PDB file of C-alpha atoms in Angstrom:
ATOM      1  CA  UNK B   1      43.586 -15.211  71.736  1.00  0.00           C
ATOM      2  CA  UNK B   2      40.311 -16.497  70.108  1.00  0.00           C
ATOM      3  CA  UNK B   3      38.042 -14.918  67.624  1.00  0.00           C
ATOM      4  CA  UNK B   4      34.449 -15.632  67.603  1.00  0.00           C
ATOM      5  CA  UNK B   5      32.659 -14.121  64.457  1.00  0.00           C
ATOM      6  CA  UNK B   6      33.951 -10.495  64.418  1.00  0.00           C
ATOM      7  CA  UNK B   7      34.970 -10.330  68.205  1.00  0.00           C
ATOM      8  CA  UNK B   8      38.401 -10.907  69.422  1.00  0.00           C
ATOM      9  CA  UNK B   9      38.625 -12.233  73.002  1.00  0.00           C
ATOM     10  CA  UNK B  10      41.295 -10.744  75.099  1.00  0.00           C
ATOM     11  CA  UNK B  11      41.689 -12.303  78.787  1.00  0.00           C
ATOM     12  CA  UNK B  12      42.433  -9.879  81.499  1.00  0.00           C
ATOM     13  CA  UNK B  13      45.351 -10.321  83.637  1.00  0.00           C
ATOM     14  CA  UNK B  14      45.838  -9.771  87.299  1.00  0.00           C
ATOM     15  CA  UNK B  15      42.628  -7.482  88.227  1.00  0.00           C
ATOM     16  CA  UNK B  16      41.999  -6.561  84.629  1.00  0.00           C
ATOM     17  CA  UNK B  17      38.601  -7.319  83.046  1.00  0.00           C
ATOM     18  CA  UNK B  18      38.425  -9.165  79.880  1.00  0.00           C
ATOM     19  CA  UNK B  19      38.461  -6.873  76.970  1.00  0.00           C
ATOM     20  CA  UNK B  20      36.606  -7.635  73.683  1.00  0.00           C
ATOM     21  CA  UNK B  21      37.647  -6.257  70.295  1.00  0.00           C
ATOM     22  CA  UNK B  22      34.916  -5.909  67.840  1.00  0.00           C
ATOM     23  CA  UNK B  23      36.030  -5.607  63.999  1.00  0.00           C
ATOM     24  CA  UNK B  24      33.487  -3.399  62.577  1.00  0.00           C
ATOM     25  CA  UNK B  25      35.530  -2.825  59.395  1.00  0.00           C
ATOM     26  CA  UNK B  26      32.736  -4.279  57.258  1.00  0.00           C
ATOM     27  CA  UNK B  27      30.273  -1.637  57.964  1.00  0.00           C
ATOM     28  CA  UNK B  28      30.403   2.024  56.779  1.00  0.00           C
ATOM     29  CA  UNK B  29      30.427   3.185  60.366  1.00  0.00           C
ATOM     30  CA  UNK B  30      32.761   5.781  61.712  1.00  0.00           C
ATOM     31  CA  UNK B  31      34.017   3.236  64.384  1.00  0.00           C
ATOM     32  CA  UNK B  32      36.131   0.509  62.747  1.00  0.00           C
ATOM     33  CA  UNK B  33      37.575  -0.883  65.883  1.00  0.00           C
ATOM     34  CA  UNK B  34      35.687  -0.949  69.058  1.00  0.00           C
ATOM     35  CA  UNK B  35      37.029  -2.012  72.390  1.00  0.00           C
ATOM     36  CA  UNK B  36      34.483  -3.258  75.280  1.00  0.00           C
ATOM     37  CA  UNK B  37      36.246  -2.585  78.370  1.00  0.00           C
ATOM     38  CA  UNK B  38      39.716  -1.455  78.909  1.00  0.00           C
ATOM     39  CA  UNK B  39      41.080  -3.114  82.315  1.00  0.00           C
ATOM     40  CA  UNK B  40      42.449  -1.329  85.054  1.00  0.00           C
ATOM     41  CA  UNK B  41      44.994   0.605  83.240  1.00  0.00           C
ATOM     42  CA  UNK B  42      47.566  -0.400  85.743  1.00  0.00           C
ATOM     43  CA  UNK B  43      49.547  -1.910  83.036  1.00  0.00           C
ATOM     44  CA  UNK B  44      48.967  -1.655  79.261  1.00  0.00           C
ATOM     45  CA  UNK B  45      51.525  -4.313  78.265  1.00  0.00           C
ATOM     46  CA  UNK B  46      49.094  -7.202  77.762  1.00  0.00           C
ATOM     47  CA  UNK B  47      46.228  -5.485  76.175  1.00  0.00           C
ATOM     48  CA  UNK B  48      48.635  -3.618  73.707  1.00  0.00           C
ATOM     49  CA  UNK B  49      50.215  -6.769  72.757  1.00  0.00           C
ATOM     50  CA  UNK B  50      47.134  -8.500  72.011  1.00  0.00           C
ATOM     51  CA  UNK B  51      45.870  -5.826  70.105  1.00  0.00           C
ATOM     52  CA  UNK B  52      48.868  -5.774  67.799  1.00  0.00           C
ATOM     53  CA  UNK B  53      48.592  -9.661  67.727  1.00  0.00           C
ATOM     54  CA  UNK B  54      45.397  -8.717  65.728  1.00  0.00           C
ATOM     55  CA  UNK B  55      47.252  -6.581  63.250  1.00  0.00           C
ATOM     56  CA  UNK B  56      46.210  -3.275  64.514  1.00  0.00           C
ATOM     57  CA  UNK B  57      47.838  -0.347  66.782  1.00  0.00           C
ATOM     58  CA  UNK B  58      46.101   0.761  69.885  1.00  0.00           C
ATOM     59  CA  UNK B  59      45.668   4.213  68.306  1.00  0.00           C
ATOM     60  CA  UNK B  60      43.354   2.472  65.732  1.00  0.00           C
ATOM     61  CA  UNK B  61      40.827   2.035  68.509  1.00  0.00           C
ATOM     62  CA  UNK B  62      37.998   4.296  67.506  1.00  0.00           C
ATOM     63  CA  UNK B  63      35.539   3.554  70.391  1.00  0.00           C
ATOM     64  CA  UNK B  64      35.491   2.207  73.961  1.00  0.00           C
ATOM     65  CA  UNK B  65      32.388   0.737  75.276  1.00  0.00           C
ATOM     66  CA  UNK B  66      32.398   0.415  78.955  1.00  0.00           C
ATOM     67  CA  UNK B  67      29.931  -2.155  80.347  1.00  0.00           C
ATOM     68  CA  UNK B  68      29.810  -0.413  83.384  1.00  0.00           C
ATOM     69  CA  UNK B  69      31.653   2.073  85.698  1.00  0.00           C
ATOM     70  CA  UNK B  70      33.994   0.086  87.912  1.00  0.00           C
ATOM     71  CA  UNK B  71      37.786   0.744  87.725  1.00  0.00           C
ATOM     72  CA  UNK B  72      38.718  -2.683  86.400  1.00  0.00           C
ATOM     73  CA  UNK B  73      36.748  -1.980  83.427  1.00  0.00           C
ATOM     74  CA  UNK B  74      37.247   1.722  82.749  1.00  0.00           C
ATOM     75  CA  UNK B  75      40.712   2.476  84.419  1.00  0.00           C
ATOM     76  CA  UNK B  76      42.482   1.723  81.206  1.00  0.00           C
ATOM     77  CA  UNK B  77      40.376   4.145  79.033  1.00  0.00           C
ATOM     78  CA  UNK B  78      43.271   6.582  79.039  1.00  0.00           C
ATOM     79  CA  UNK B  79      45.455   4.385  77.275  1.00  0.00           C
ATOM     80  CA  UNK B  80      43.362   5.089  74.275  1.00  0.00           C
ATOM     81  CA  UNK B  81      43.361   8.983  73.945  1.00  0.00           C
ATOM     82  CA  UNK B  82      42.132   8.830  70.327  1.00  0.00           C
ATOM     83  CA  UNK B  83      38.997   6.753  71.276  1.00  0.00           C
ATOM     84  CA  UNK B  84      35.597   7.918  72.192  1.00  0.00           C
ATOM     85  CA  UNK B  85      33.957   6.796  75.348  1.00  0.00           C
ATOM     86  CA  UNK B  86      30.646   5.201  75.442  1.00  0.00           C
ATOM     87  CA  UNK B  87      28.862   4.092  78.644  1.00  0.00           C
ATOM     88  CA  UNK B  88      25.134   3.869  79.797  1.00  0.00           C
ATOM     89  CA  UNK B  89      23.920   7.140  80.766  1.00  0.00           C
ATOM     90  CA  UNK B  90      23.311   6.237  84.325  1.00  0.00           C
ATOM     91  CA  UNK B  91      26.827   5.058  84.824  1.00  0.00           C
ATOM     92  CA  UNK B  92      28.295   7.983  82.897  1.00  0.00           C
ATOM     93  CA  UNK B  93      27.336  10.057  86.033  1.00  0.00           C
ATOM     94  CA  UNK B  94      29.821   8.118  88.034  1.00  0.00           C
ATOM     95  CA  UNK B  95      32.552   8.070  85.320  1.00  0.00           C
ATOM     96  CA  UNK B  96      32.396  11.840  84.903  1.00  0.00           C
ATOM     97  CA  UNK B  97      32.946  12.592  88.584  1.00  0.00           C
ATOM     98  CA  UNK B  98      36.425  12.246  89.869  1.00  0.00           C
ATOM     99  CA  UNK B  99      35.329  12.209  93.518  1.00  0.00           C
ATOM    100  CA  UNK B 100      32.750   9.399  92.869  1.00  0.00           C
ATOM    101  CA  UNK B 101      33.142   6.229  94.857  1.00  0.00           C
ATOM    102  CA  UNK B 102      30.898   4.091  92.591  1.00  0.00           C
ATOM    103  CA  UNK B 103      34.082   3.585  90.499  1.00  0.00           C
ATOM    104  CA  UNK B 104      35.330   1.662  93.282  1.00  0.00           C
ATOM    105  CA  UNK B 105      39.034   2.749  92.330  1.00  0.00           C
ATOM    106  CA  UNK B 106      39.912   2.758  96.041  1.00  0.00           C
ATOM    107  CA  UNK B 107      39.464  -0.956  96.344  1.00  0.00           C
ATOM    108  CA  UNK B 108      42.232  -1.221  93.780  1.00  0.00           C
ATOM    109  CA  UNK B 109      44.283   1.601  95.411  1.00  0.00           C
ATOM    110  CA  UNK B 110      44.356   3.804  92.460  1.00  0.00           C
ATOM    111  CA  UNK B 111      42.176   6.346  90.761  1.00  0.00           C
ATOM    112  CA  UNK B 112      40.330   6.813  87.294  1.00  0.00           C
ATOM    113  CA  UNK B 113      42.355   9.095  85.084  1.00  0.00           C
ATOM    114  CA  UNK B 114      40.142   9.666  82.246  1.00  0.00           C
ATOM    115  CA  UNK B 115      36.195  10.979  83.033  1.00  0.00           C
ATOM    116  CA  UNK B 116      35.150  11.968  79.685  1.00  0.00           C
ATOM    117  CA  UNK B 117      32.106  10.380  78.214  1.00  0.00           C
ATOM    118  CA  UNK B 118      31.118  11.017  74.471  1.00  0.00           C
ATOM    119  CA  UNK B 119      28.344   8.782  74.037  1.00  0.00           C
ATOM    120  CA  UNK B 120      25.481   7.962  76.751  1.00  0.00           C
ATOM    121  CA  UNK B 121      24.196   4.722  75.871  1.00  0.00           C
ATOM    122  CA  UNK B 122      20.641   3.559  76.308  1.00  0.00           C
ATOM    123  CA  UNK B 123      18.527   0.569  75.984  1.00  0.00           C
ATOM    124  CA  UNK B 124      18.099  -0.515  72.455  1.00  0.00           C
ATOM    125  CA  UNK B 125      21.165   1.482  71.078  1.00  0.00           C
ATOM    126  CA  UNK B 126      23.321  -0.169  68.473  1.00  0.00           C
ATOM    127  CA  UNK B 127      27.145  -0.804  68.797  1.00  0.00           C
ATOM    128  CA  UNK B 128      28.254  -2.408  65.570  1.00  0.00           C
ATOM    129  CA  UNK B 129      26.153  -5.356  64.878  1.00  0.00           C
ATOM    130  CA  UNK B 130      25.333  -5.520  68.869  1.00  0.00           C
ATOM    131  CA  UNK B 131      22.321  -4.258  70.837  1.00  0.00           C
ATOM    132  CA  UNK B 132      22.608  -2.654  74.069  1.00  0.00           C
ATOM    133  CA  UNK B 133      20.726  -4.240  76.917  1.00  0.00           C
ATOM    134  CA  UNK B 134      20.527  -2.428  80.107  1.00  0.00           C
ATOM    135  CA  UNK B 135      21.173  -4.872  82.686  1.00  0.00           C
ATOM    136  CA  UNK B 136      21.612  -3.390  86.099  1.00  0.00           C
ATOM    137  CA  UNK B 137      22.347  -5.574  89.212  1.00  0.00           C
ATOM    138  CA  UNK B 138      26.164  -5.063  89.460  1.00  0.00           C
ATOM    139  CA  UNK B 139      25.791  -1.387  88.774  1.00  0.00           C
ATOM    140  CA  UNK B 140      22.653   0.893  88.132  1.00  0.00           C
ATOM    141  CA  UNK B 141      23.782   1.471  84.568  1.00  0.00           C
ATOM    142  CA  UNK B 142      25.443  -1.840  83.500  1.00  0.00           C
ATOM    143  CA  UNK B 143      24.885  -3.058  80.140  1.00  0.00           C
ATOM    144  CA  UNK B 144      25.241  -6.437  78.101  1.00  0.00           C
ATOM    145  CA  UNK B 145      25.920  -6.489  74.227  1.00  0.00           C
ATOM    146  CA  UNK B 146      23.868  -8.940  72.207  1.00  0.00           C
ATOM    147  CA  UNK B 147      24.203  -9.739  68.478  1.00  0.00           C
ATOM    148  CA  UNK B 148      21.444 -12.707  68.317  1.00  0.00           C
ATOM    149  CA  UNK B 149      24.477 -15.385  68.986  1.00  0.00           C
ATOM    150  CA  UNK B 150      27.000 -13.580  71.277  1.00  0.00           C
ATOM    151  CA  UNK B 151      26.279 -12.129  74.525  1.00  0.00           C
ATOM    152  CA  UNK B 152      29.019  -9.702  76.048  1.00  0.00           C
ATOM    153  CA  UNK B 153      27.588  -9.830  79.510  1.00  0.00           C
ATOM    154  CA  UNK B 154      30.083  -7.494  81.525  1.00  0.00           C
ATOM    155  CA  UNK B 155      29.729  -8.323  85.152  1.00  0.00           C
ATOM    156  CA  UNK B 156      26.318  -9.249  85.162  1.00  0.00           C
ATOM    157  CA  UNK B 157      26.983 -12.906  84.784  1.00  0.00           C
ATOM    158  CA  UNK B 158      30.049 -15.075  84.496  1.00  0.00           C
ATOM    159  CA  UNK B 159      30.349 -18.647  83.318  1.00  0.00           C
ATOM    160  CA  UNK B 160      29.528 -21.760  85.440  1.00  0.00           C
ATOM    161  CA  UNK B 161      26.666 -19.848  87.131  1.00  0.00           C
ATOM    162  CA  UNK B 162      28.532 -16.736  88.507  1.00  0.00           C
ATOM    163  CA  UNK B 163      26.889 -13.350  88.920  1.00  0.00           C
ATOM    164  CA  UNK B 164      28.506 -10.016  89.754  1.00  0.00           C
ATOM    165  CA  UNK B 165      28.608  -8.746  93.312  1.00  0.00           C
ATOM    166  CA  UNK B 166      25.792  -6.480  94.267  1.00  0.00           C
ATOM    167  CA  UNK B 167      27.273  -4.694  97.397  1.00  0.00           C
ATOM    168  CA  UNK B 168      29.079  -2.168  95.532  1.00  0.00           C
ATOM    169  CA  UNK B 169      26.498   0.029  93.941  1.00  0.00           C
ATOM    170  CA  UNK B 170      24.264  -2.857  92.712  1.00  0.00           C
ATOM    171  CA  UNK B 171      20.957  -4.260  93.644  1.00  0.00           C
ATOM    172  CA  UNK B 172      19.825  -8.013  94.051  1.00  0.00           C
ATOM    173  CA  UNK B 173      16.309  -7.164  92.797  1.00  0.00           C
ATOM    174  CA  UNK B 174      17.851  -5.553  89.819  1.00  0.00           C
ATOM    175  CA  UNK B 175      19.940  -8.383  89.105  1.00  0.00           C
ATOM    176  CA  UNK B 176      17.156 -10.869  89.315  1.00  0.00           C
ATOM    177  CA  UNK B 177      15.192  -8.991  86.691  1.00  0.00           C
ATOM    178  CA  UNK B 178      18.242  -8.673  84.344  1.00  0.00           C
ATOM    179  CA  UNK B 179      18.817 -12.393  84.657  1.00  0.00           C
ATOM    180  CA  UNK B 180      15.132 -13.168  83.788  1.00  0.00           C
ATOM    181  CA  UNK B 181      15.667 -10.901  80.613  1.00  0.00           C
ATOM    182  CA  UNK B 182      18.805 -12.684  79.598  1.00  0.00           C
ATOM    183  CA  UNK B 183      17.375 -15.920  80.157  1.00  0.00           C
ATOM    184  CA  UNK B 184      14.999 -15.389  77.377  1.00  0.00           C
ATOM    185  CA  UNK B 185      17.611 -14.616  74.853  1.00  0.00           C
ATOM    186  CA  UNK B 186      19.128 -17.366  72.394  1.00  0.00           C
ATOM    187  CA  UNK B 187      22.743 -17.296  73.472  1.00  0.00           C
ATOM    188  CA  UNK B 188      25.479 -19.434  71.866  1.00  0.00           C
ATOM    189  CA  UNK B 189      28.651 -17.773  73.217  1.00  0.00           C
ATOM    190  CA  UNK B 190      28.895 -15.926  76.589  1.00  0.00           C
ATOM    191  CA  UNK B 191      31.500 -13.402  76.746  1.00  0.00           C
ATOM    192  CA  UNK B 192      31.855 -12.334  80.392  1.00  0.00           C
ATOM    193  CA  UNK B 193      33.801  -9.470  82.152  1.00  0.00           C
ATOM    194  CA  UNK B 194      36.096 -11.895  83.991  1.00  0.00           C
ATOM    195  CA  UNK B 195      36.854 -15.513  83.518  1.00  0.00           C
ATOM    196  CA  UNK B 196      36.551 -17.916  80.472  1.00  0.00           C
ATOM    197  CA  UNK B 197      34.102 -17.199  77.615  1.00  0.00           C
ATOM    198  CA  UNK B 198      32.128 -20.207  76.835  1.00  0.00           C
ATOM    199  CA  UNK B 199      30.011 -21.984  74.312  1.00  0.00           C
ATOM    200  CA  UNK B 200      26.583 -23.113  75.205  1.00  0.00           C
ATOM    201  CA  UNK B 201      25.762 -19.571  76.648  1.00  0.00           C
ATOM    202  CA  UNK B 202      22.135 -20.421  77.508  1.00  0.00           C
ATOM    203  CA  UNK B 203      23.315 -23.290  79.896  1.00  0.00           C
ATOM    204  CA  UNK B 204      25.549 -20.839  81.863  1.00  0.00           C
ATOM    205  CA  UNK B 205      22.786 -18.155  82.075  1.00  0.00           C
ATOM    206  CA  UNK B 206      20.446 -20.991  83.247  1.00  0.00           C
ATOM    207  CA  UNK B 207      22.962 -21.683  86.067  1.00  0.00           C
ATOM    208  CA  UNK B 208      23.185 -18.095  87.046  1.00  0.00           C
ATOM    209  CA  UNK B 209      19.440 -17.687  87.284  1.00  0.00           C
ATOM    210  CA  UNK B 210      19.633 -20.991  89.611  1.00  0.00           C
ATOM    211  CA  UNK B 211      22.068 -19.095  91.901  1.00  0.00           C
ATOM    212  CA  UNK B 212      19.793 -16.189  92.252  1.00  0.00           C
ATOM    213  CA  UNK B 213      16.878 -18.652  93.005  1.00  0.00           C
ATOM    214  CA  UNK B 214      15.087 -18.075  89.458  1.00  0.00           C
ATOM    215  CA  UNK B 215      13.658 -21.119  87.951  1.00  0.00           C
TER     216      UNK B 215
END
């Protein structure tokens, strides 16, 4: 498990998203340990073991930030009953609705078990030392988190030129606009929702832009 600045990077297994644990203990915030995305929740063994490797317990997680409402990122929320849930206000609508098809839980043959949302995020909000950027395209309420060096991109972009699929609640025009915004950032480390996290983040963002025909 790699630590980049104050972020522990936890690789997802099987269909789980990657998870990123932000150590916010140096601040005076009420949220000392913040988990970005919690995987499918189909098994907690890998995620729990990695959290314990860091030297904390799963019950120490104060806040879960979901980059978007899809099951492979929000299904594991219920493993952390002490944590508050934060998600963009648009995707909060789907997460709160047990009948919503926008969580795509049916694609995984399962259901989302936790539907509460404590914090509805908006563009420009702060999560520890990260700023919330609304990056729709994969979903309408997808977000990325940026601290001036690290970009946690959810399923907006991946390393080596990948972008999130747009046929399950997304929109190609939104994706292009989001990529154009991210292209303007100075990104050293790209931490995506799936696959490897990488250095030289701007290079990978550029490849994703080229994939979408953005020059």
